[in-house]
Coordinates of C-alpha atoms in Angstrom, one line a residue:
Chain A
M1 CA 67.8 70.7 -55.0
L2 CA 70.7 69.6 -57.1
S3 CA 72.8 72.5 -55.9
D4 CA 72.8 70.9 -52.4
I5 CA 75.4 68.4 -53.6
T6 CA 78.7 69.4 -52.0
L7 CA 80.8 66.4 -53.0
G8 CA 83.8 67.6 -55.1
Q9 CA 83.1 71.3 -54.5
Y10 CA 85.8 73.8 -53.6
F11 CA 85.5 76.1 -50.6
P12 CA 87.9 79.0 -50.9
G13 CA 89.8 79.8 -47.7
R14 CA 93.2 80.5 -46.2
S15 CA 93.6 77.5 -43.8
I16 CA 96.9 75.7 -43.5
L17 CA 95.4 72.9 -45.7
H18 CA 94.4 75.4 -48.4
R19 CA 98.0 76.7 -48.5
L20 CA 99.7 73.3 -48.7
D21 CA 101.4 72.5 -52.0
P22 CA 98.7 70.7 -54.0
R23 CA 101.2 68.1 -55.1
V24 CA 102.0 67.3 -51.5
K25 CA 98.3 67.3 -50.6
M26 CA 97.4 64.9 -53.4
V27 CA 100.2 62.4 -52.5
L28 CA 99.4 62.6 -48.8
V29 CA 95.7 62.0 -49.4
L30 CA 96.5 59.1 -51.7
A31 CA 98.7 57.7 -48.9
A32 CA 95.9 58.2 -46.3
I33 CA 93.5 56.3 -48.6
V34 CA 95.9 53.4 -48.9
L35 CA 96.3 53.5 -45.1
I36 CA 92.5 53.3 -44.7
F37 CA 92.5 50.0 -46.5
T38 CA 95.6 48.6 -44.8
A39 CA 94.5 49.2 -41.2
F40 CA 93.2 45.9 -39.8
N41 CA 92.6 46.6 -36.2
F42 CA 91.0 49.2 -34.0
A43 CA 94.2 50.8 -32.9
S44 CA 95.5 51.3 -36.4
M45 CA 92.1 52.4 -37.7
G46 CA 91.8 54.8 -34.8
L47 CA 95.0 56.4 -35.9
V48 CA 93.9 56.9 -39.5
V49 CA 90.5 58.2 -38.4
A50 CA 92.3 60.7 -36.0
L51 CA 94.3 61.8 -39.0
V52 CA 91.2 62.3 -41.2
I53 CA 89.4 64.2 -38.4
A54 CA 92.4 66.4 -37.8
G55 CA 92.4 67.2 -41.5
M56 CA 88.7 68.1 -41.5
L57 CA 89.2 70.4 -38.5
L58 CA 92.3 72.0 -40.0
S59 CA 90.6 72.6 -43.3
G60 CA 88.4 75.4 -41.8
V61 CA 85.5 74.1 -43.9
P62 CA 82.3 73.8 -41.7
V63 CA 81.8 70.2 -40.6
K64 CA 78.2 70.6 -41.9
M65 CA 79.6 70.6 -45.4
Y66 CA 81.4 67.3 -44.8
L67 CA 78.2 65.8 -43.5
K68 CA 76.4 67.0 -46.5
S69 CA 78.8 65.3 -48.8
M70 CA 78.3 62.1 -46.9
K71 CA 74.6 62.3 -47.3
A72 CA 74.9 61.5 -51.0
I73 CA 76.6 58.2 -50.3
L74 CA 75.0 57.2 -47.1
F75 CA 73.0 54.5 -48.9
I76 CA 76.1 52.9 -50.4
V77 CA 77.8 52.8 -46.9
A78 CA 74.7 51.2 -45.3
F79 CA 74.3 48.7 -48.2
T80 CA 77.9 47.5 -48.4
S81 CA 78.4 47.3 -44.6
I82 CA 75.2 45.3 -44.1
L83 CA 76.1 43.0 -46.9
N84 CA 79.5 42.4 -45.3
L85 CA 77.8 41.5 -42.1
F86 CA 76.7 38.2 -43.5
Y87 CA 80.1 37.3 -45.2
G88 CA 82.1 36.7 -42.0
T89 CA 84.0 33.5 -41.4
G90 CA 84.2 31.5 -38.1
E91 CA 81.8 30.6 -35.3
P92 CA 78.3 32.0 -35.9
I93 CA 76.9 34.1 -33.1
F94 CA 73.5 34.4 -34.7
Q95 CA 71.8 32.2 -37.2
W96 CA 68.5 32.5 -39.1
G97 CA 68.0 30.0 -41.9
F98 CA 70.9 30.2 -44.3
M99 CA 72.0 33.6 -43.0
Q100 CA 74.5 33.7 -40.2
I101 CA 76.4 36.4 -38.5
T102 CA 79.8 35.8 -37.0
M103 CA 82.0 38.0 -34.9
N104 CA 84.3 38.4 -37.9
G105 CA 81.3 39.6 -39.9
V106 CA 80.4 42.2 -37.3
Y107 CA 84.0 43.5 -37.5
R108 CA 83.9 43.5 -41.3
C109 CA 80.7 45.5 -41.2
I110 CA 82.2 48.1 -38.9
F111 CA 85.4 48.4 -40.8
I112 CA 83.8 48.7 -44.2
A113 CA 81.6 51.4 -42.9
I114 CA 84.5 53.3 -41.4
R115 CA 86.6 52.8 -44.6
I116 CA 84.1 54.1 -47.0
T117 CA 83.2 57.1 -44.8
A118 CA 86.9 57.9 -44.2
L119 CA 87.6 57.5 -47.9
I120 CA 84.9 60.0 -48.8
L121 CA 85.9 62.4 -46.1
C122 CA 89.5 62.2 -47.1
S123 CA 88.8 63.0 -50.8
S124 CA 86.4 65.7 -49.6
I125 CA 89.2 67.3 -47.7
L126 CA 91.3 67.4 -50.9
T127 CA 88.6 68.8 -53.1
F128 CA 87.2 71.2 -50.5
T129 CA 90.6 72.9 -49.9
T130 CA 92.1 72.7 -53.4
S131 CA 90.8 74.6 -56.4
P132 CA 90.2 72.6 -59.6
T133 CA 93.0 74.4 -61.3
Q134 CA 95.5 73.6 -58.5
L135 CA 94.2 70.0 -58.6
T136 CA 94.8 69.5 -62.3
D137 CA 98.1 71.4 -62.1
A138 CA 99.3 69.0 -59.4
M139 CA 98.1 66.0 -61.3
E140 CA 99.9 67.2 -64.4
R141 CA 103.1 67.6 -62.4
L142 CA 102.8 64.2 -60.7
M143 CA 102.1 62.4 -64.0
K144 CA 105.0 64.1 -65.8
P145 CA 107.2 61.0 -65.8
L146 CA 104.5 59.2 -67.9
K147 CA 105.4 61.6 -70.7
L148 CA 108.3 59.3 -71.4
F149 CA 105.8 56.6 -72.4
R150 CA 104.1 59.0 -74.7
V151 CA 101.1 59.5 -72.4
P152 CA 99.5 62.9 -73.3
V153 CA 99.7 64.2 -69.8
H154 CA 99.0 67.8 -70.6
D155 CA 95.9 66.9 -72.6
I156 CA 94.6 64.7 -69.8
A157 CA 95.1 67.5 -67.3
M158 CA 93.3 70.0 -69.6
I159 CA 90.4 67.6 -70.1
M160 CA 90.1 67.3 -66.3
T161 CA 90.2 71.0 -65.8
I162 CA 87.5 71.6 -68.3
A163 CA 85.3 68.8 -66.9
L164 CA 85.6 70.1 -63.4
R165 CA 84.9 73.6 -64.5
F166 CA 81.7 72.6 -66.1
V167 CA 80.2 70.6 -63.2
P168 CA 78.5 73.6 -61.5
T169 CA 77.5 75.1 -64.9
L170 CA 75.8 71.9 -66.0
L171 CA 74.1 71.5 -62.6
E172 CA 72.6 75.0 -62.9
E173 CA 71.5 74.1 -66.4
T174 CA 69.9 70.9 -65.2
D175 CA 68.0 72.9 -62.6
K176 CA 66.7 75.3 -65.3
I177 CA 65.7 72.6 -67.7
M178 CA 63.9 70.7 -64.9
S179 CA 61.9 73.9 -64.0
A180 CA 61.0 74.4 -67.6
Q181 CA 59.8 70.9 -68.2
K182 CA 57.9 70.9 -64.9
A183 CA 56.2 74.1 -66.0
R184 CA 55.0 72.0 -69.0
G185 CA 53.6 69.5 -66.6
A186 CA 56.4 66.9 -66.7
D187 CA 55.9 64.5 -63.8
M188 CA 59.1 63.4 -62.3
E189 CA 58.0 62.4 -58.8
S190 CA 55.5 59.6 -59.4
G191 CA 55.2 56.4 -61.4
G192 CA 57.1 53.2 -61.5
L193 CA 60.8 52.7 -62.4
M194 CA 60.3 52.7 -66.2
Q195 CA 58.0 55.7 -66.0
R196 CA 60.7 57.6 -64.0
I197 CA 63.4 56.7 -66.4
K198 CA 61.2 57.8 -69.3
S199 CA 60.5 61.1 -67.6
L200 CA 64.3 61.8 -67.6
I201 CA 64.4 62.0 -71.4
P202 CA 63.0 65.6 -71.6
I203 CA 65.8 66.6 -69.3
L204 CA 68.7 64.6 -70.6
I205 CA 68.3 65.5 -74.3
P206 CA 68.3 69.3 -73.8
L207 CA 71.2 68.9 -71.3
F208 CA 73.3 67.0 -73.9
V209 CA 72.4 69.4 -76.6
S210 CA 73.5 72.3 -74.5
A211 CA 76.7 70.5 -73.3
F212 CA 77.7 70.0 -76.9
R213 CA 76.9 73.6 -77.7
R214 CA 79.1 74.7 -74.8
A215 CA 81.8 72.4 -76.0
Y216 CA 81.8 74.0 -79.5
D217 CA 81.8 77.5 -78.0
L218 CA 84.7 76.7 -75.7
A219 CA 86.7 75.0 -78.5
M220 CA 86.2 78.1 -80.6
A221 CA 87.2 80.4 -77.8
M222 CA 90.4 78.3 -77.2
E223 CA 91.2 78.3 -80.9
C224 CA 90.8 82.1 -80.9
R225 CA 93.4 82.4 -78.2
C226 CA 95.8 80.1 -80.1
Y227 CA 95.6 77.2 -77.6
N228 CA 98.0 74.5 -78.6
S229 CA 98.6 71.5 -76.5
R230 CA 101.9 70.6 -78.2
M231 CA 103.6 73.7 -76.8
T232 CA 104.4 73.7 -73.1
P233 CA 103.4 77.1 -71.7
T234 CA 105.1 78.5 -68.7
K235 CA 103.1 78.5 -65.5
M236 CA 101.6 81.7 -64.2
K237 CA 101.6 80.2 -60.7
Q238 CA 104.6 78.2 -59.9
L239 CA 104.1 75.5 -57.3
H240 CA 106.5 75.9 -54.3
M241 CA 107.0 73.7 -51.3
A242 CA 107.3 75.3 -47.9
G243 CA 108.0 74.4 -44.3
R244 CA 104.3 73.5 -43.7
D245 CA 104.6 70.9 -46.4
A246 CA 107.5 69.2 -44.7
V247 CA 105.5 69.2 -41.4
A248 CA 102.5 67.6 -43.2
I249 CA 104.7 64.9 -44.7
V250 CA 106.2 64.1 -41.4
V251 CA 102.8 63.8 -39.7
V252 CA 101.5 61.4 -42.3
L253 CA 104.8 59.4 -42.2
V254 CA 104.3 59.1 -38.4
V255 CA 100.8 57.8 -38.9
I256 CA 102.0 55.4 -41.6
A257 CA 104.6 54.0 -39.1
G258 CA 101.9 53.8 -36.4
V259 CA 99.6 51.8 -38.7
V260 CA 102.3 49.5 -39.8
V261 CA 103.4 48.8 -36.3
G262 CA 99.8 48.3 -35.2
D263 CA 99.2 45.9 -38.0
I264 CA 102.3 43.9 -37.2
F265 CA 101.9 43.6 -33.4
L266 CA 98.1 43.5 -33.0
P267 CA 95.8 40.7 -34.2
S268 CA 94.0 41.4 -37.5
L269 CA 90.3 41.7 -37.1
A270 CA 89.0 42.1 -40.6
Chain B
M1 CA 36.1 92.0 -62.9
A2 CA 37.3 89.0 -60.9
A3 CA 40.9 88.6 -59.9
V4 CA 42.3 85.5 -61.6
L5 CA 45.6 85.5 -59.6
E6 CA 46.0 87.1 -56.3
T7 CA 48.9 87.1 -53.8
Q8 CA 48.5 87.7 -50.1
D9 CA 51.6 88.7 -48.2
L10 CA 53.6 86.6 -50.5
T11 CA 57.2 86.2 -49.1
Y12 CA 60.0 84.0 -50.3
V13 CA 63.3 83.6 -48.5
Y14 CA 66.3 81.8 -50.0
S15 CA 68.1 79.4 -47.6
P16 CA 66.0 80.4 -44.6
G17 CA 67.6 80.0 -41.2
S18 CA 71.2 79.9 -42.6
P19 CA 73.6 82.8 -42.6
F20 CA 73.0 83.1 -46.4
A21 CA 69.3 83.8 -45.9
R22 CA 68.0 86.4 -48.4
T23 CA 64.5 87.7 -48.8
A24 CA 63.8 87.7 -52.5
V25 CA 60.1 88.5 -52.4
D26 CA 58.8 90.6 -49.5
H27 CA 55.1 90.7 -48.5
V28 CA 53.8 91.2 -52.0
N29 CA 50.1 91.8 -52.4
I30 CA 48.8 92.1 -55.9
A31 CA 45.7 91.1 -57.7
I32 CA 45.7 90.4 -61.4
E33 CA 42.4 90.8 -63.2
E34 CA 40.9 88.3 -65.6
G35 CA 41.9 89.1 -69.2
E36 CA 44.4 91.9 -68.5
S37 CA 47.9 92.2 -69.8
V38 CA 50.4 93.0 -67.1
G39 CA 54.0 94.1 -67.6
V40 CA 56.5 93.3 -64.9
I41 CA 59.6 95.4 -64.7
G42 CA 62.4 95.6 -62.2
H43 CA 66.2 95.8 -61.8
T44 CA 68.2 92.5 -62.0
G45 CA 67.7 90.8 -58.6
S46 CA 64.5 92.7 -57.8
G47 CA 62.7 89.5 -57.2
K48 CA 60.7 89.3 -60.5
S49 CA 61.8 85.8 -61.4
T50 CA 61.3 84.5 -57.9
L51 CA 57.8 86.0 -57.9
I52 CA 56.6 84.5 -61.1
Q53 CA 58.1 81.1 -60.3
Q54 CA 55.8 81.0 -57.3
L55 CA 52.8 81.8 -59.4
N56 CA 52.7 78.4 -61.0
G57 CA 54.0 76.5 -58.0
L58 CA 57.5 75.8 -59.0
L59 CA 58.7 77.5 -55.8
R60 CA 56.7 77.2 -52.7
P61 CA 56.3 80.5 -50.8
T62 CA 58.0 80.8 -47.4
S63 CA 54.9 82.5 -46.2
G64 CA 51.8 84.1 -47.6
K65 CA 49.3 82.7 -50.2
I66 CA 48.7 82.6 -53.9
L67 CA 45.1 82.4 -54.9
L68 CA 44.2 81.1 -58.4
H69 CA 40.5 81.7 -59.1
G70 CA 40.2 82.4 -55.4
K71 CA 41.6 79.1 -54.3
D72 CA 44.9 78.7 -52.5
I73 CA 47.2 76.8 -54.9
W74 CA 49.0 75.0 -52.1
A75 CA 45.9 73.9 -50.3
E76 CA 46.6 70.4 -51.8
P77 CA 50.3 70.2 -52.5
K78 CA 49.8 66.9 -54.4
K79 CA 47.7 68.6 -57.0
I80 CA 50.2 71.3 -57.8
R81 CA 50.7 70.0 -61.3
A82 CA 47.2 71.0 -62.2
V83 CA 48.1 74.6 -61.4
R84 CA 51.0 74.5 -63.8
F85 CA 48.6 73.8 -66.7
Q86 CA 46.5 76.8 -65.7
V87 CA 49.4 79.2 -65.2
G88 CA 51.6 78.6 -68.3
M89 CA 55.2 79.7 -67.8
V90 CA 57.6 80.5 -70.6
F91 CA 61.1 80.8 -69.2
Q92 CA 64.0 82.9 -70.4
Y93 CA 65.7 81.4 -73.5
P94 CA 63.0 78.6 -73.7
E95 CA 64.5 77.1 -76.8
Y96 CA 66.9 75.1 -74.6
Q97 CA 64.0 73.0 -73.3
L98 CA 63.2 71.4 -76.7
F99 CA 63.8 67.6 -76.9
E100 CA 61.3 65.8 -79.1
E101 CA 61.9 64.4 -82.6
T102 CA 59.6 66.8 -84.4
V103 CA 58.4 70.3 -83.7
L104 CA 54.7 69.2 -83.3
K105 CA 55.6 66.4 -80.9
D106 CA 57.5 68.9 -78.8
I107 CA 54.6 71.3 -78.7
A108 CA 52.3 68.4 -77.8
F109 CA 54.4 67.5 -74.7
G110 CA 52.5 69.8 -72.4
P111 CA 48.9 68.9 -73.6
K112 CA 49.9 65.2 -73.3
N113 CA 51.0 65.7 -69.7
K114 CA 47.7 67.3 -69.1
G115 CA 46.1 64.0 -70.0
L116 CA 44.8 64.6 -73.5
S117 CA 44.8 61.8 -76.0
D118 CA 47.5 61.8 -78.7
E119 CA 45.1 63.1 -81.4
E120 CA 43.7 65.9 -79.1
A121 CA 47.2 66.9 -78.1
M122 CA 48.3 67.0 -81.8
E123 CA 45.2 69.2 -82.5
K124 CA 46.2 71.6 -79.7
A125 CA 49.8 71.6 -81.0
K126 CA 48.8 72.5 -84.5
E127 CA 46.6 75.3 -83.2
A128 CA 49.4 76.7 -81.1
A129 CA 51.9 76.4 -83.9
E130 CA 49.5 78.3 -86.1
F131 CA 49.1 81.0 -83.5
T132 CA 52.9 81.5 -83.1
G133 CA 53.3 81.7 -86.8
L134 CA 55.3 78.6 -87.4
K135 CA 55.3 77.6 -91.1
R136 CA 53.7 74.3 -91.9
S137 CA 56.8 73.1 -93.6
L138 CA 58.6 73.2 -90.2
W139 CA 56.1 71.2 -88.3
E140 CA 57.6 67.7 -89.1
K141 CA 61.2 68.9 -88.8
S142 CA 63.5 68.2 -85.8
P143 CA 63.4 71.3 -83.5
F144 CA 67.2 71.3 -83.5
E145 CA 67.3 72.1 -87.2
L146 CA 65.4 75.4 -86.8
S147 CA 66.8 78.9 -86.4
G148 CA 67.0 80.6 -83.0
G149 CA 63.8 82.6 -83.5
E150 CA 61.9 79.6 -84.8
K151 CA 63.0 77.5 -81.8
R152 CA 61.8 80.2 -79.5
R153 CA 58.4 80.1 -81.2
V154 CA 58.2 76.3 -80.8
A155 CA 58.9 76.7 -77.1
I156 CA 56.3 79.4 -76.6
A157 CA 53.8 77.3 -78.6
G158 CA 54.6 74.4 -76.3
V159 CA 53.2 76.4 -73.4
I160 CA 50.3 78.0 -75.3
A161 CA 49.2 74.6 -76.4
M162 CA 48.3 73.8 -72.7
D163 CA 45.6 76.4 -72.9
P164 CA 46.6 78.2 -69.8
D165 CA 44.3 80.8 -68.2
V166 CA 47.3 82.9 -67.4
L167 CA 50.4 83.0 -69.6
V168 CA 53.6 84.2 -68.0
L169 CA 56.5 85.1 -70.3
D170 CA 59.9 85.8 -68.9
E171 CA 61.8 88.0 -71.4
P172 CA 60.3 86.3 -74.5
A173 CA 62.2 88.6 -76.9
A174 CA 65.6 88.5 -75.3
G175 CA 68.4 87.8 -77.9
L176 CA 66.1 88.2 -80.9
D177 CA 66.9 90.7 -83.7
P178 CA 64.7 93.8 -83.8
K179 CA 62.4 92.4 -86.5
G180 CA 62.0 89.1 -84.7
R181 CA 61.3 91.0 -81.6
D182 CA 58.5 93.1 -83.1
V183 CA 56.9 90.1 -84.8
L184 CA 57.0 88.0 -81.6
L185 CA 55.5 90.7 -79.4
A186 CA 52.8 91.4 -82.0
Q187 CA 51.9 87.7 -82.0
I188 CA 51.7 87.6 -78.2
G189 CA 49.5 90.7 -78.4
S190 CA 47.1 89.1 -80.9
Y191 CA 47.1 85.9 -78.9
H192 CA 46.0 87.9 -75.9
Q193 CA 43.3 89.6 -77.9
H194 CA 42.1 86.4 -79.4
R195 CA 42.0 84.1 -76.4
K196 CA 41.0 86.9 -74.0
N197 CA 43.2 85.3 -71.3
T198 CA 45.6 86.9 -68.9
V199 CA 49.2 87.6 -69.9
L200 CA 52.1 88.5 -67.7
L201 CA 55.1 89.8 -69.5
I202 CA 58.5 90.4 -67.9
S203 CA 60.8 92.5 -69.9
H204 CA 63.8 94.9 -69.5
S205 CA 62.6 96.8 -72.5
M206 CA 60.3 99.6 -71.4
E207 CA 59.3 100.1 -75.0
D208 CA 58.0 96.5 -75.2
I209 CA 56.1 97.0 -71.9
A210 CA 54.6 100.3 -73.0
R211 CA 53.4 98.6 -76.2
T212 CA 51.8 95.5 -74.7
A213 CA 50.8 96.1 -71.1
D214 CA 47.5 97.5 -69.6
R215 CA 49.0 97.7 -66.2
V216 CA 52.6 97.6 -65.0
L217 CA 54.0 96.0 -61.8
V218 CA 57.3 97.5 -60.7
M219 CA 59.4 95.3 -58.5
N220 CA 62.1 96.8 -56.3
K221 CA 64.2 95.0 -53.6
G222 CA 61.6 92.2 -53.4
K223 CA 58.6 94.6 -52.9
A224 CA 55.9 95.6 -55.3
A225 CA 56.9 99.2 -55.6
M226 CA 54.1 100.2 -58.0
F227 CA 51.2 98.5 -59.6
D228 CA 49.2 100.8 -61.8
T229 CA 48.1 101.5 -65.3
T230 CA 50.9 101.9 -67.8
P231 CA 50.7 105.7 -68.3
N232 CA 50.5 106.2 -64.6
V233 CA 53.6 104.2 -63.9
F234 CA 55.6 105.8 -66.6
A235 CA 54.6 109.2 -65.4
R236 CA 56.7 108.6 -62.3
S237 CA 60.0 108.7 -64.2
A238 CA 62.1 110.1 -61.3
E239 CA 61.0 107.3 -59.0
L240 CA 61.7 104.7 -61.6
E241 CA 65.2 106.1 -62.1
T242 CA 66.0 105.6 -58.5
M243 CA 65.2 101.9 -58.9
G244 CA 67.5 101.6 -61.9
L245 CA 64.7 101.7 -64.4
R246 CA 63.6 104.3 -66.9
V247 CA 60.6 105.3 -69.0
P248 CA 60.3 104.5 -72.7
Q249 CA 62.5 106.9 -74.8
V250 CA 59.5 108.3 -76.6
T251 CA 57.9 109.2 -73.2
A252 CA 61.0 110.9 -72.1
I253 CA 61.2 113.0 -75.2
M254 CA 57.6 114.0 -75.0
T255 CA 57.9 115.0 -71.4
R256 CA 60.9 117.1 -72.3
L257 CA 59.0 118.7 -75.2
Q258 CA 56.1 119.5 -72.8
A259 CA 58.5 121.1 -70.4
M260 CA 59.9 123.2 -73.2
G261 CA 56.4 124.6 -73.8
C262 CA 55.3 122.4 -76.7
P263 CA 51.5 121.7 -76.5
V264 CA 51.7 117.8 -76.3
P265 CA 49.8 115.7 -73.8
S266 CA 51.6 113.6 -71.2
G267 CA 51.5 109.9 -71.0
V268 CA 52.6 109.2 -74.6
L269 CA 54.0 105.7 -74.6
T270 CA 54.6 104.6 -78.1
L271 CA 56.2 105.9 -81.3
E272 CA 52.8 105.7 -83.1
Q273 CA 51.1 107.8 -80.5
A274 CA 54.0 110.3 -80.6
I275 CA 53.8 110.6 -84.4
K276 CA 50.0 111.2 -84.1
E277 CA 50.6 114.0 -81.7
L278 CA 53.6 115.6 -83.3
L279 CA 52.7 115.5 -87.0
P280 CA 49.9 118.1 -86.9
L281 CA 52.1 120.4 -84.8
V282 CA 54.9 120.1 -87.4
K283 CA 52.5 120.7 -90.3
K284 CA 51.0 123.6 -88.5
K285 CA 54.4 125.2 -88.0
E286 CA 55.3 124.6 -91.7
A287 CA 52.0 126.2 -92.7
D288 CA 52.7 129.2 -90.4
E289 CA 56.2 129.7 -91.9
N290 CA 54.8 129.5 -95.4
A291 CA 52.2 132.0 -94.6
Q292 CA 54.7 134.5 -93.5

């Protein structure tokens, strides 16, 4: 079922991660993602992975949900890491025809798998513990300096909010339309690639039509409530930083320092 | 008469085995006779929709069986599509499923999936369009240009065109104006009389049910609370009220009149029936007054 997709979903809760300032959370997650791609040996990578696992446990969201969000991209992880296996440099340890595997390739394979997994988990922590409103609010605040360059920050944030808001609605709609077309005998499970692509038309067209209809309705409703993006409304919920935010920043800074030290003093593997 | 659709201990549990497990349909045993018109009523969340989505194999029962013409529909899961042509399902707000370039092409989608040739499918589509009262001038138009009520008809025609043995309609008149509602229900009624096939109608309007159904199935908390002839079901108004349902307004008024000592029969379900019963009484009273 489509509703099984948990990637990008929000799980309301009261954990320490839920209560962190969303701006801080967003910056720290970005920092962690950069770290994932700058850790070049097992010690540094271990440190980053420990940070991600700590985040998962602190979030209070069942680990099962994280595994579910991984399921969707398992194929990409497997594909890229296996591809990387054959792109290593140095002495081959296994050769078959033109394909060769080197120790470097094996490391690359392991690291890329860890990286993509950690990347997804990291962003899952952010979206699982932060409501879409908080997320866009934080984004708007963080992008505020761009206003100087005439970037329509508020509009972008609004677009993001609306897009996120409609993800579950459209999923539900897709489910309904699929049921209706199946009831008319639409066959989506068999046939070749072209056949399958063709069988999506009866689903995509009604979905687009209904998305446009919803967009019109929403625009009308916003218009009726005098929405105007040129005016800057005051915020109902002001963002405040607290002691826990400082603690979170310090923890991530320590991990950054650890990774940098590890990268400098230990040999790079991948 | 032979049962066209039969359920045996039909049970459906959402997310079984998880803390969110919820039994939506609970050991339902019903038999729907060939050619009858069955109304399905029940409070929101009573399991009506879950029940009917199992009848054409869109949902697979957690336990229990569904027999179509005496055969278990899940005996061969790979052939479940064949069941969907025999049990035609019209969902709520079916106009949102339209996608083709022209009205006729959209109606022909089902017959084509059934394996009919293009000409045969078109033939079926025209027949169904005629049945639902779609004007010929609309046939070659894009379905998106039509009005809400016309779109609804196209969608219903799309299911009728598959020639199902059983037609299931989930709130077909929801959101239509009163006149559109009357016309649509009358058309469903004439379709039922013409084709002599079985019709299942889900509705929140007791008046619509009273007008169209031979028998009524009342769902409550996932169980089949009542399944009886329409007058018999609507005679149990106190029970219906505990389930968040009610009897048609006319029936309620007639029952009240009877309690007040008026000589009217019980089991009056429609306005026409009520008029037939009350008019002679009123005339008699007028005549009595004039005589005095």
